[in-house]
Amino acid sequence: MSSSFLSRSLSALRCMPAALRNALSIPAETRLATPLLAIAGVTLALTGAYAYAAGWLTPHRLTPSRIISTFNANAGTYAGFRRNQAKGICVTGYFDGNGNASQFSSASVFDAARTPVIGRFAIPGGNPLISDAGSPVRSLALLFQLADGEQWRTGMNNTPVFAVHTPQAFYEQLTASRPDPATGKPDPARMKAFFNAHPETAAFRQWVAAHPPSSGLENGTYYSINAFQLINAAGDKQYVRWAMVPEQSYTPVGRDIKDPDFLSRGLQQQLQKAGQGGLHWHLMLTLAKPGDVTDDATQAWPADRPSIDAGILTLTQAITQDDGPCRDVNFDPLILPRGIQPSADPLLAARSGAYSRSFNLRTREEAAGLANADADAHTRSGGA
Amino acid sequence: MKSTPMKSTSMKSTPTSFSLAARLLHWLMAPLLLAMPLIGTGMVNTVSAWRPWLADIHKPLGLALLALAIARLLLRISEGKENAQRTISSAPGWQQRMAALSHFVLYGAMLIMPLLGWGMLSAAGYPLPGIGAFHLPAIAPQNVVLYACLRYAHGACGILFFAAIVVHVAAGLLHALILKDGVFSGMALSLKNRNGTTVHASDQR
């Protein structure tokens, strides 16, 4: 049976040139083999180039899709929500630059002028129903809408250093922290193995152990994680890291917190108390010295690096993320105005890619009408 | 084998080439259009430094290709249909219909792809590419549902566009290497061939 199939296939192949000659009226003396091989070769090369670009030939390549599907595998899929930092609350306000940073950067946000800001406080993980007390890490993301159509988007954490240096290590950490179905928590043995294999995580773990998070969102400091470059009108470059340092005084978070939404609830209370004046943070720019490591978020700079106070962030209002202005914003840290440029930190491109993938997925769910039903359910159960 | 004697005579008596402007535009855009789907799919499928690097090429290049595509469409309209049709008038009817369809798809994609890209960036509220302080205006309202639709369409059309380009390249090579019927040389950058007075070497059987 197989031999008859083979012979039929072979005779079909032998007929092909004749069929082609007939269809295209090619004279018998025109040679076909070499030109057809050339055409097949070019077609194959082009198709192969596309397949390579799309990652079809390299299944082990780390892609935004792979990172985001790992978040989904860890936390489940909540249609319409961010794949990481799913639980959060929108804030609005403005940034008053004071001109101090203008010598380093031509970005108009640093001029002595007011720039409107949309922001979002969040806690890590893909589950929007998680308790606020579950993690010591919190984040503040901001979008500065500059006057000339430019934007500055930044996503900051309340830790000055990050746990890992590379996207690959981040992916391994994510895989290692997948909750054990039996306990609902990451397997301590797997986490230990990961930390042992990644000594660069030590600085982060030591910092977190020594610095209990603040009692609320309003009295936390939020750090840029990655380094960036400021560029002034003359083209001079200066590596910086930035931090939003609160005027609200720090007190450590309490123990035995019962309210799973104590952070968002506390923020709303603090905003109410502050009234029109709002809550304030100073944008502190820490200036690197030549030789400081600028492409590794696990390494802090020496404490004696000078910093400048570039202006005051005022947040006046908090709105739930179900319909707040931050819901539809992708806080891509590579969306920068002229005057600010990325460093070579490999995490930046990965953050940009993963956030974008998350944004594409949740907006698609929104378009498909899946998000609203879920969001309602989560609002009822108290999600921020 | 059937012979087609009318081919060589018709080719010598009528213009058989696209205008020089049309051919220059074609060959200027060809490598860029081929690269764009590769850049686009490459940048969304990596977390490496290639991503921002490719994205910084993709957006301004898309805009430049939109301007070139509009120029090309205007040129085609101003030169009239005949110019393009004469080039392939010697080919059998089904080949002419295929050629017309492929041109429609390629022109459509050249114009729609950058508009979808521009539209989706507008709908997502992303800052638009600019030169200095000048930024492109948004061409769509800020709306994530619209973004999702445009983003999907941009990706899907991109794959179809690349497939159409591959078919176009293969068909072009078929004409150049096997059929040698003047279809390829009509678009080739061979200055001699312009008025049909000199037949390109590859056209002679």
Coordinates of C-alpha atoms in Angstrom, one line a residue:
Chain A
M1 CA 0.0 0.0 0.0
S2 CA 2.7 2.4 0.9
S3 CA 4.7 1.5 -2.2
S4 CA 1.7 2.2 -4.4
F5 CA 1.3 5.5 -2.6
L6 CA 4.9 6.3 -3.2
S7 CA 4.8 5.4 -6.9
R8 CA 1.7 7.5 -7.3
S9 CA 3.3 10.4 -5.6
L10 CA 6.4 10.1 -7.8
S11 CA 4.4 9.9 -11.0
A12 CA 2.4 13.0 -9.8
L13 CA 5.7 14.8 -9.3
R14 CA 6.9 13.7 -12.7
C15 CA 3.7 15.1 -14.2
M16 CA 4.1 18.5 -12.5
P17 CA 6.6 20.0 -15.0
A18 CA 4.3 19.1 -17.9
A19 CA 1.3 20.5 -16.1
L20 CA 3.2 23.7 -15.4
R21 CA 4.3 24.0 -19.0
N22 CA 0.7 23.5 -20.1
A23 CA -0.7 26.0 -17.7
L24 CA 1.8 28.7 -18.4
S25 CA 2.5 27.9 -22.1
I26 CA 6.2 27.3 -21.5
P27 CA 8.1 26.0 -24.5
A28 CA 9.6 22.5 -24.1
E29 CA 13.1 23.9 -24.6
T30 CA 12.9 26.3 -21.6
R31 CA 14.6 24.7 -18.6
L32 CA 12.6 24.6 -15.4
A33 CA 14.6 22.9 -12.7
T34 CA 17.1 25.6 -11.8
P35 CA 14.6 28.5 -11.9
L36 CA 12.0 26.6 -10.0
L37 CA 14.6 25.7 -7.3
A38 CA 15.6 29.4 -7.1
I39 CA 12.0 30.5 -6.7
A40 CA 11.3 27.8 -4.1
G41 CA 14.5 28.8 -2.3
V42 CA 13.6 32.5 -2.2
T43 CA 10.0 31.7 -1.0
L44 CA 11.3 29.4 1.7
A45 CA 13.9 32.0 2.8
L46 CA 11.3 34.7 3.1
T47 CA 8.8 32.5 4.9
G48 CA 11.6 31.3 7.2
A49 CA 12.6 34.8 8.0
Y50 CA 9.1 35.6 9.1
A51 CA 8.8 32.4 11.1
Y52 CA 12.1 33.3 12.8
A53 CA 11.0 36.8 13.6
A54 CA 7.7 35.5 15.0
G55 CA 9.6 33.0 17.2
W56 CA 8.1 29.9 15.6
L57 CA 11.5 28.4 15.0
T58 CA 12.8 29.2 18.5
P59 CA 10.2 27.8 21.0
H60 CA 12.6 28.5 23.9
R61 CA 12.9 32.2 23.2
L62 CA 11.6 34.3 26.0
T63 CA 8.8 36.4 24.6
P64 CA 6.3 38.8 26.2
S65 CA 3.6 36.1 25.6
R66 CA 5.6 33.5 27.6
I67 CA 6.1 35.9 30.6
I68 CA 2.4 36.9 30.6
S69 CA 1.1 33.3 30.3
T70 CA 3.3 32.4 33.3
F71 CA 1.6 35.1 35.3
N72 CA -1.8 33.6 34.2
A73 CA -0.6 30.1 35.1
N74 CA 0.4 31.4 38.6
A75 CA -2.7 33.5 39.4
G76 CA -5.4 32.5 37.0
T77 CA -6.9 34.7 34.3
Y78 CA -9.1 37.6 35.3
A79 CA -10.6 39.0 32.2
G80 CA -10.0 42.7 31.7
F81 CA -7.4 43.0 34.5
R82 CA -3.7 43.5 34.2
R83 CA -1.7 40.3 34.2
N84 CA 0.6 41.6 37.0
Q85 CA -0.3 44.2 39.6
A86 CA -3.9 43.3 38.9
K87 CA -5.1 44.9 42.1
G88 CA -4.8 48.6 42.2
I89 CA -6.4 52.0 42.5
C90 CA -6.3 55.0 40.2
V91 CA -5.2 58.4 41.3
T92 CA -5.1 61.8 39.7
G93 CA -3.1 65.0 40.4
Y94 CA -0.3 67.0 39.0
F95 CA 3.4 67.6 39.2
D96 CA 4.9 71.0 39.9
G97 CA 8.5 71.1 38.5
N98 CA 10.8 73.7 40.0
G99 CA 13.5 74.0 37.3
N100 CA 16.2 72.3 39.4
A101 CA 16.6 69.4 37.0
S102 CA 16.4 71.5 33.8
Q103 CA 20.2 71.8 33.8
F104 CA 20.3 68.0 33.3
S105 CA 17.3 67.4 31.1
S106 CA 15.4 69.3 28.4
A107 CA 12.1 67.5 29.3
S108 CA 9.5 70.2 29.9
V109 CA 8.2 68.3 32.9
F110 CA 11.2 69.6 34.9
D111 CA 10.5 73.2 34.0
A112 CA 9.0 75.4 36.7
A113 CA 5.5 74.5 35.5
R114 CA 2.6 72.2 36.3
T115 CA 2.1 68.9 34.4
P116 CA -1.1 66.9 34.9
V117 CA -0.6 63.3 36.2
I118 CA -2.7 60.1 36.1
G119 CA -1.4 57.4 38.4
R120 CA -2.0 54.0 39.9
F121 CA -1.1 52.4 43.1
A122 CA -0.9 48.6 43.0
I123 CA 0.2 45.4 44.7
P124 CA 2.0 42.6 42.8
G125 CA 0.5 39.5 41.3
G126 CA -2.1 38.6 38.8
N127 CA -5.0 38.2 41.2
P128 CA -7.1 41.3 41.7
L129 CA -8.8 39.8 44.7
I130 CA -5.7 39.2 46.8
S131 CA -5.3 40.8 50.2
D132 CA -3.3 44.0 50.4
A133 CA -1.3 42.5 53.3
G134 CA 0.0 39.6 51.3
S135 CA 3.1 41.2 49.9
P136 CA 5.6 43.8 51.2
V137 CA 5.9 45.2 47.6
R138 CA 3.8 48.0 46.4
S139 CA 4.0 50.1 43.3
L140 CA 3.2 53.5 42.0
A141 CA 2.8 54.1 38.3
L142 CA 2.6 57.6 36.8
L143 CA 1.7 59.1 33.5
F144 CA 2.9 62.7 33.1
Q145 CA 1.0 64.4 30.2
L146 CA 3.4 67.0 28.9
A147 CA 2.2 70.1 27.2
D148 CA 3.6 69.3 23.8
G149 CA 2.0 65.9 23.3
E150 CA 4.8 64.0 24.9
Q151 CA 4.4 61.7 27.8
W152 CA 6.5 60.3 30.6
R153 CA 5.3 57.0 32.0
T154 CA 7.0 55.4 34.9
G155 CA 6.3 52.3 37.0
M156 CA 8.0 52.5 40.4
N157 CA 8.2 50.0 43.3
N158 CA 8.7 50.7 47.0
T159 CA 12.1 48.9 46.9
P160 CA 15.1 50.7 45.5
V161 CA 16.6 47.5 44.0
F162 CA 15.0 44.7 42.0
A163 CA 15.4 41.0 42.8
V164 CA 16.8 40.0 39.5
H165 CA 19.1 41.4 36.8
T166 CA 17.7 39.8 33.6
P167 CA 14.4 39.0 32.0
Q168 CA 15.4 35.3 32.0
A169 CA 16.0 35.3 35.7
F170 CA 12.7 37.1 36.2
Y171 CA 11.0 34.3 34.3
E172 CA 12.7 31.7 36.4
Q173 CA 11.6 33.5 39.5
L174 CA 8.1 33.6 38.2
T175 CA 8.1 29.9 37.4
A176 CA 9.6 29.0 40.8
S177 CA 7.0 31.0 42.7
R178 CA 4.0 29.2 41.1
P179 CA 1.6 28.4 44.0
D180 CA 1.5 24.9 45.1
P181 CA -2.0 23.7 44.6
A182 CA -2.1 22.1 48.0
T183 CA -1.1 25.2 50.0
G184 CA -2.0 28.0 47.6
K185 CA 1.5 29.4 48.3
P186 CA 4.8 29.1 46.5
D187 CA 6.8 25.9 47.4
P188 CA 9.5 27.1 49.8
A189 CA 11.9 24.5 48.5
R190 CA 11.6 25.7 44.9
M191 CA 12.0 29.3 46.0
K192 CA 15.1 28.4 48.0
A193 CA 16.6 26.6 45.0
F194 CA 15.9 29.7 42.9
F195 CA 17.5 32.1 45.4
N196 CA 20.5 29.7 45.7
A197 CA 20.9 29.7 41.9
H198 CA 20.6 33.5 41.8
P199 CA 22.9 35.2 44.4
E200 CA 22.1 38.6 42.8
T201 CA 18.7 38.4 44.6
A202 CA 20.4 38.8 48.0
A203 CA 20.5 42.6 48.0
F204 CA 16.8 42.8 47.3
R205 CA 16.0 40.2 50.0
Q206 CA 18.2 41.9 52.6
W207 CA 16.7 45.3 51.8
V208 CA 13.1 44.0 52.2
A209 CA 14.0 42.3 55.4
A210 CA 15.5 45.5 56.9
H211 CA 12.8 47.8 55.7
P212 CA 9.2 47.0 56.6
P213 CA 6.7 48.6 54.2
S214 CA 4.9 51.8 55.2
S215 CA 1.5 51.8 57.0
G216 CA -0.2 53.1 53.9
L217 CA 0.3 54.0 50.3
E218 CA 0.5 57.6 51.1
N219 CA 3.6 57.4 53.2
G220 CA 5.7 55.1 51.1
T221 CA 8.7 55.9 48.9
Y222 CA 8.6 54.7 45.3
Y223 CA 11.8 54.0 43.3
S224 CA 12.4 53.9 39.6
I225 CA 14.0 50.5 39.9
N226 CA 16.0 51.0 36.6
A227 CA 18.5 53.7 35.8
F228 CA 17.7 56.2 33.0
Q229 CA 19.7 58.9 31.3
L230 CA 18.8 62.6 31.4
I231 CA 19.9 64.6 28.4
N232 CA 20.0 68.4 28.4
A233 CA 19.8 70.9 25.6
A234 CA 23.5 70.7 25.1
G235 CA 23.3 66.9 24.7
D236 CA 25.1 66.2 28.0
K237 CA 24.1 62.9 29.5
Q238 CA 23.6 62.1 33.1
Y239 CA 22.6 58.7 34.5
V240 CA 19.9 58.9 37.2
R241 CA 17.5 56.9 39.3
W242 CA 14.5 58.6 40.7
A243 CA 12.3 58.2 43.7
M244 CA 9.0 59.8 44.9
V245 CA 9.7 60.6 48.5
P246 CA 6.6 61.3 50.6
E247 CA 6.0 64.4 52.8
Q248 CA 3.6 62.1 54.8
S249 CA 5.7 60.7 57.5
Y250 CA 6.7 57.0 57.5
T251 CA 5.3 54.5 60.0
P252 CA 5.8 50.8 59.5
V253 CA 2.8 48.7 58.6
G254 CA 1.0 47.1 61.5
R255 CA 0.6 43.4 62.2
D256 CA -2.6 41.4 62.0
I257 CA -4.3 43.6 59.5
K258 CA -7.9 42.2 58.9
D259 CA -9.1 44.5 56.1
P260 CA -7.9 43.0 52.8
D261 CA -8.3 46.4 51.2
F262 CA -6.6 48.4 53.9
L263 CA -4.2 50.1 51.5
S264 CA -6.8 51.5 49.1
R265 CA -9.2 52.3 51.9
G266 CA -6.4 54.1 53.8
L267 CA -5.4 56.1 50.8
Q268 CA -9.0 57.3 50.3
Q269 CA -9.2 58.3 54.0
Q270 CA -5.9 60.2 53.8
L271 CA -6.9 62.0 50.6
Q272 CA -10.2 63.0 52.3
K273 CA -8.3 64.3 55.3
A274 CA -5.8 66.2 53.1
G275 CA -8.7 67.8 51.2
Q276 CA -7.9 70.2 48.3
G277 CA -4.2 70.3 49.1
G278 CA -3.8 66.6 48.4
L279 CA -0.9 64.3 49.3
H280 CA 2.7 65.2 48.4
W281 CA 5.8 63.5 47.2
H282 CA 9.1 65.0 46.1
L283 CA 10.7 63.8 42.9
M284 CA 14.3 63.1 44.0
L285 CA 16.8 62.5 41.2
T286 CA 19.9 60.6 42.3
L287 CA 22.9 61.4 40.0
A288 CA 25.3 58.5 39.2
K289 CA 29.0 59.1 39.1
P290 CA 31.1 57.8 36.2
G291 CA 31.7 54.1 36.8
D292 CA 28.4 53.4 38.6
V293 CA 26.6 50.4 37.3
T294 CA 23.6 51.6 35.3
D295 CA 22.4 48.5 33.6
D296 CA 21.7 46.3 36.7
A297 CA 18.6 46.9 38.8
T298 CA 19.9 44.6 41.5
Q299 CA 22.8 46.9 42.4
A300 CA 22.2 50.0 44.4
W301 CA 24.5 53.0 44.0
P302 CA 26.7 54.2 46.9
A303 CA 24.7 56.2 49.5
D304 CA 26.8 59.3 49.0
R305 CA 25.5 60.0 45.4
P306 CA 24.0 63.5 45.3
S307 CA 20.4 63.9 44.6
I308 CA 18.3 66.9 43.5
D309 CA 14.7 67.7 44.3
A310 CA 13.1 68.2 40.9
G311 CA 9.6 69.1 42.1
I312 CA 6.5 68.1 44.0
L313 CA 3.9 65.5 43.0
T314 CA 0.5 66.2 44.4
L315 CA -2.2 63.5 44.3
T316 CA -5.7 64.8 45.0
Q317 CA -8.1 62.1 44.1
A318 CA -8.5 58.3 44.1
I319 CA -10.9 56.5 41.8
T320 CA -11.5 52.7 41.6
Q321 CA -9.7 51.1 38.7
D322 CA -13.0 49.7 37.3
D323 CA -13.7 53.0 35.7
G324 CA -10.9 55.3 36.7
P325 CA -8.6 57.0 34.3
C326 CA -5.7 54.6 34.9
R327 CA -7.6 51.5 33.8
D328 CA -6.8 52.0 30.1
V329 CA -3.2 53.1 30.6
N330 CA -0.3 50.9 29.9
F331 CA 2.5 52.2 32.2
D332 CA 5.2 51.3 29.8
P333 CA 8.5 52.5 31.3
L334 CA 10.0 53.1 27.9
I335 CA 7.5 55.8 27.0
L336 CA 9.7 58.8 27.7
P337 CA 9.8 62.4 26.7
R338 CA 12.7 64.0 24.9
G339 CA 15.3 64.7 27.6
I340 CA 14.9 61.3 29.3
Q341 CA 16.3 58.1 27.7
P342 CA 16.5 54.5 28.8
S343 CA 19.7 52.9 30.2
A344 CA 20.9 49.6 28.9
D345 CA 19.2 47.8 31.7
P346 CA 17.8 44.6 30.1
L347 CA 14.8 44.7 32.3
L348 CA 13.4 47.8 30.6
A349 CA 12.7 46.2 27.2
A350 CA 11.2 43.1 28.9
R351 CA 8.9 45.3 31.1
S352 CA 7.8 47.2 28.0
G353 CA 7.1 44.0 26.1
A354 CA 5.3 42.2 28.9
Y355 CA 3.2 45.3 29.8
S356 CA 2.2 45.7 26.2
R357 CA 1.2 42.0 25.9
S358 CA -0.9 42.4 29.1
F359 CA -2.5 45.6 27.7
N360 CA -3.3 43.8 24.4
L361 CA -4.9 40.9 26.2
R362 CA -7.0 42.9 28.6
T363 CA -8.2 45.4 26.0
R364 CA -9.1 42.5 23.7
E365 CA -11.2 41.0 26.6
E366 CA -12.8 44.4 27.0
A367 CA -13.6 44.5 23.3
A368 CA -15.1 41.0 23.5
G369 CA -17.3 42.0 26.3
L370 CA -15.7 39.6 28.8
A371 CA -14.2 42.2 31.1
N372 CA -17.4 43.9 32.4
A373 CA -19.0 40.8 33.8
D374 CA -15.8 39.9 35.7
A375 CA -15.1 43.4 36.9
D376 CA -18.6 43.6 38.4
A377 CA -18.1 40.4 40.3
H378 CA -14.8 41.7 41.6
T379 CA -16.2 45.0 42.6
R380 CA -18.9 43.2 44.6
S381 CA -16.2 41.2 46.4
G382 CA -14.3 44.3 47.3
G383 CA -11.5 44.5 44.8
A384 CA -9.9 47.9 44.4
Chain B
M1 CA 3.5 23.2 -26.4
K2 CA 1.4 26.1 -27.5
S3 CA 3.3 29.0 -28.8
T4 CA 2.4 32.6 -28.3
P5 CA 3.8 34.5 -31.2
M6 CA 1.8 37.7 -30.5
K7 CA 3.9 38.4 -27.4
S8 CA 7.1 39.5 -28.9
T9 CA 5.5 41.6 -31.6
S10 CA 3.2 43.5 -29.2
M11 CA 6.0 44.1 -26.9
K12 CA 8.1 45.8 -29.6
S13 CA 5.3 48.0 -30.8
T14 CA 3.9 49.4 -27.5
P15 CA 5.5 50.7 -24.3
T16 CA 6.1 47.7 -22.1
S17 CA 7.4 49.3 -19.0
F18 CA 6.1 51.2 -16.0
S19 CA 7.4 54.8 -15.9
L20 CA 10.8 55.4 -14.4
A21 CA 9.1 57.1 -11.5
A22 CA 6.9 54.1 -10.9
R23 CA 9.8 51.7 -11.1
L24 CA 12.0 53.8 -8.8
L25 CA 9.2 54.0 -6.2
H26 CA 8.7 50.2 -6.5
W27 CA 12.3 49.3 -5.9
L28 CA 12.7 51.9 -3.2
M29 CA 9.7 50.6 -1.3
A30 CA 10.2 46.9 -2.0
P31 CA 12.9 46.1 0.6
L32 CA 11.3 48.4 3.1
L33 CA 7.9 46.8 2.7
L34 CA 9.4 43.4 2.9
A35 CA 11.2 44.4 6.1
M36 CA 8.2 46.0 7.9
P37 CA 6.3 42.8 8.7
L38 CA 9.5 41.2 9.9
I39 CA 10.3 44.1 12.1
G40 CA 6.8 44.3 13.4
T41 CA 6.4 40.6 14.3
G42 CA 10.0 40.5 15.5
M43 CA 9.6 43.4 18.0
V44 CA 6.4 42.0 19.6
N45 CA 8.0 38.6 20.0
T46 CA 11.1 39.4 22.0
V47 CA 11.9 40.8 25.4
S48 CA 15.4 41.7 24.4
A49 CA 16.9 45.1 23.5
W50 CA 15.7 44.3 19.9
R51 CA 12.2 45.3 20.9
P52 CA 12.7 49.1 21.5
W53 CA 15.3 49.2 18.7
L54 CA 12.9 47.7 16.2
A55 CA 10.0 49.7 17.5
D56 CA 11.9 52.9 17.0
I57 CA 12.4 51.9 13.3
H58 CA 8.9 50.5 12.8
K59 CA 6.9 53.6 13.6
P60 CA 8.8 56.3 11.5
L61 CA 9.4 53.9 8.7
G62 CA 5.7 53.1 8.6
L63 CA 4.9 56.7 8.3
A64 CA 7.5 57.2 5.5
L65 CA 6.0 54.2 3.7
L66 CA 2.5 55.7 4.0
A67 CA 3.7 58.9 2.3
L68 CA 5.4 56.8 -0.4
A69 CA 2.3 54.7 -0.9
I70 CA 0.1 57.8 -1.3
A71 CA 2.7 59.2 -3.8
R72 CA 2.6 55.8 -5.6
L73 CA -1.2 55.7 -5.7
L74 CA -1.4 59.2 -7.1
L75 CA 1.3 58.4 -9.7
R76 CA -0.7 55.3 -10.8
I77 CA -3.9 57.3 -11.1
S78 CA -2.2 60.1 -13.0
E79 CA -0.4 57.8 -15.4
G80 CA -3.6 55.9 -16.1
K81 CA -4.5 52.3 -16.0
E82 CA -3.1 51.6 -19.5
N83 CA 0.5 51.9 -18.4
A84 CA 0.2 49.1 -16.0
Q85 CA -2.1 47.0 -18.1
R86 CA -0.1 47.3 -21.3
T87 CA 2.8 45.8 -19.5
I88 CA 1.0 42.6 -18.9
S89 CA -1.4 42.7 -21.9
S90 CA 0.4 39.9 -23.5
A91 CA -0.3 37.5 -20.6
P92 CA -3.3 35.2 -20.6
G93 CA -6.5 36.5 -19.1
W94 CA -6.3 34.5 -15.9
Q95 CA -2.8 35.9 -15.2
Q96 CA -4.0 39.4 -15.8
R97 CA -6.9 38.9 -13.4
M98 CA -4.4 37.5 -10.8
A99 CA -2.1 40.4 -11.4
A100 CA -5.0 42.9 -10.9
L101 CA -6.1 41.2 -7.7
S102 CA -2.5 41.1 -6.3
H103 CA -2.0 44.8 -7.1
F104 CA -5.3 45.6 -5.4
V105 CA -4.2 43.6 -2.3
L106 CA -0.7 45.1 -2.3
Y107 CA -1.9 48.7 -2.7
G108 CA -4.6 48.2 -0.2
A109 CA -2.2 46.8 2.4
M110 CA 0.4 49.5 1.7
L111 CA -2.2 52.2 2.5
I112 CA -4.2 50.4 5.3
M113 CA -1.3 49.0 7.3
P114 CA 0.3 52.4 8.4
L115 CA -3.2 53.8 9.0
L116 CA -4.1 50.9 11.3
G117 CA -0.8 51.4 13.1
W118 CA -1.3 55.1 13.5
G119 CA -5.0 54.6 14.5
M120 CA -4.2 51.9 17.1
L121 CA -1.5 54.1 18.7
S122 CA -4.0 57.0 18.8
A123 CA -6.8 54.8 20.2
A124 CA -4.5 53.5 23.0
G125 CA -3.5 57.0 23.9
Y126 CA 0.2 56.3 23.3
P127 CA 2.3 59.3 22.4
L128 CA 2.7 59.5 18.6
P129 CA 6.0 59.6 16.8
G130 CA 7.3 63.1 16.2
I131 CA 10.2 65.2 14.9
G132 CA 11.4 67.6 17.6
A133 CA 8.4 69.2 19.2
F134 CA 6.1 68.3 16.4
H135 CA 4.0 65.2 17.0
L136 CA 1.6 63.5 14.7
P137 CA -2.1 64.2 15.5
A138 CA -4.2 61.4 16.8
I139 CA -6.4 60.0 14.0
A140 CA -8.8 58.0 16.3
P141 CA -10.5 58.7 19.5
Q142 CA -8.9 57.3 22.7
N143 CA -10.8 54.1 23.3
V144 CA -9.4 50.7 24.3
V145 CA -12.1 48.7 22.5
L146 CA -11.3 50.5 19.3
Y147 CA -7.6 49.9 20.1
A148 CA -8.1 46.2 20.6
C149 CA -9.9 46.0 17.2
L150 CA -7.2 48.0 15.4
R151 CA -4.4 46.2 17.0
Y152 CA -5.9 42.8 16.0
A153 CA -6.5 44.1 12.4
H154 CA -2.9 45.5 12.2
G155 CA -1.5 42.1 13.2
A156 CA -3.8 40.0 11.0
C157 CA -3.3 42.3 7.9
G158 CA 0.5 42.2 8.6
I159 CA 0.5 38.5 8.1
L160 CA -1.6 38.6 5.0
F161 CA 0.5 41.5 3.6
F162 CA 3.7 39.5 4.1
A163 CA 2.1 36.4 2.4
A164 CA 1.0 38.6 -0.5
I165 CA 4.5 40.0 -0.8
V166 CA 6.0 36.5 -0.8
V167 CA 3.5 35.5 -3.6
H168 CA 4.3 38.7 -5.5
V169 CA 8.1 38.0 -5.3
A170 CA 7.6 34.4 -6.4
A171 CA 5.4 35.5 -9.3
G172 CA 7.9 38.1 -10.3
L173 CA 10.7 35.6 -10.3
L174 CA 8.5 33.2 -12.3
H175 CA 8.1 35.9 -15.0
A176 CA 11.8 36.9 -14.8
L177 CA 13.3 33.4 -14.9
I178 CA 10.9 31.2 -16.7
L179 CA 8.2 33.0 -18.6
K180 CA 10.4 35.9 -19.7
D181 CA 7.3 37.6 -21.1
G182 CA 8.2 41.2 -20.3
V183 CA 6.2 41.4 -17.1
F184 CA 9.3 41.5 -14.9
S185 CA 11.4 43.6 -17.2
G186 CA 8.4 46.1 -17.2
M187 CA 9.2 46.8 -13.6
A188 CA 12.9 46.2 -13.7
L189 CA 15.3 49.1 -13.3
S190 CA 16.6 48.8 -16.8
L191 CA 16.7 52.2 -18.4
K192 CA 17.1 50.9 -21.9
N193 CA 13.7 49.2 -21.9
R194 CA 11.7 52.3 -21.2
N195 CA 9.9 52.9 -24.5
G196 CA 9.9 49.4 -25.7
T197 CA 12.4 50.2 -28.4
T198 CA 15.0 47.9 -26.9
V199 CA 13.8 44.6 -25.6
H200 CA 15.5 43.5 -22.5
A201 CA 17.7 40.5 -22.9
S202 CA 15.7 38.4 -20.6
D203 CA 12.6 38.9 -22.8
Q204 CA 14.1 37.1 -25.7
R205 CA 13.3 33.5 -25.9

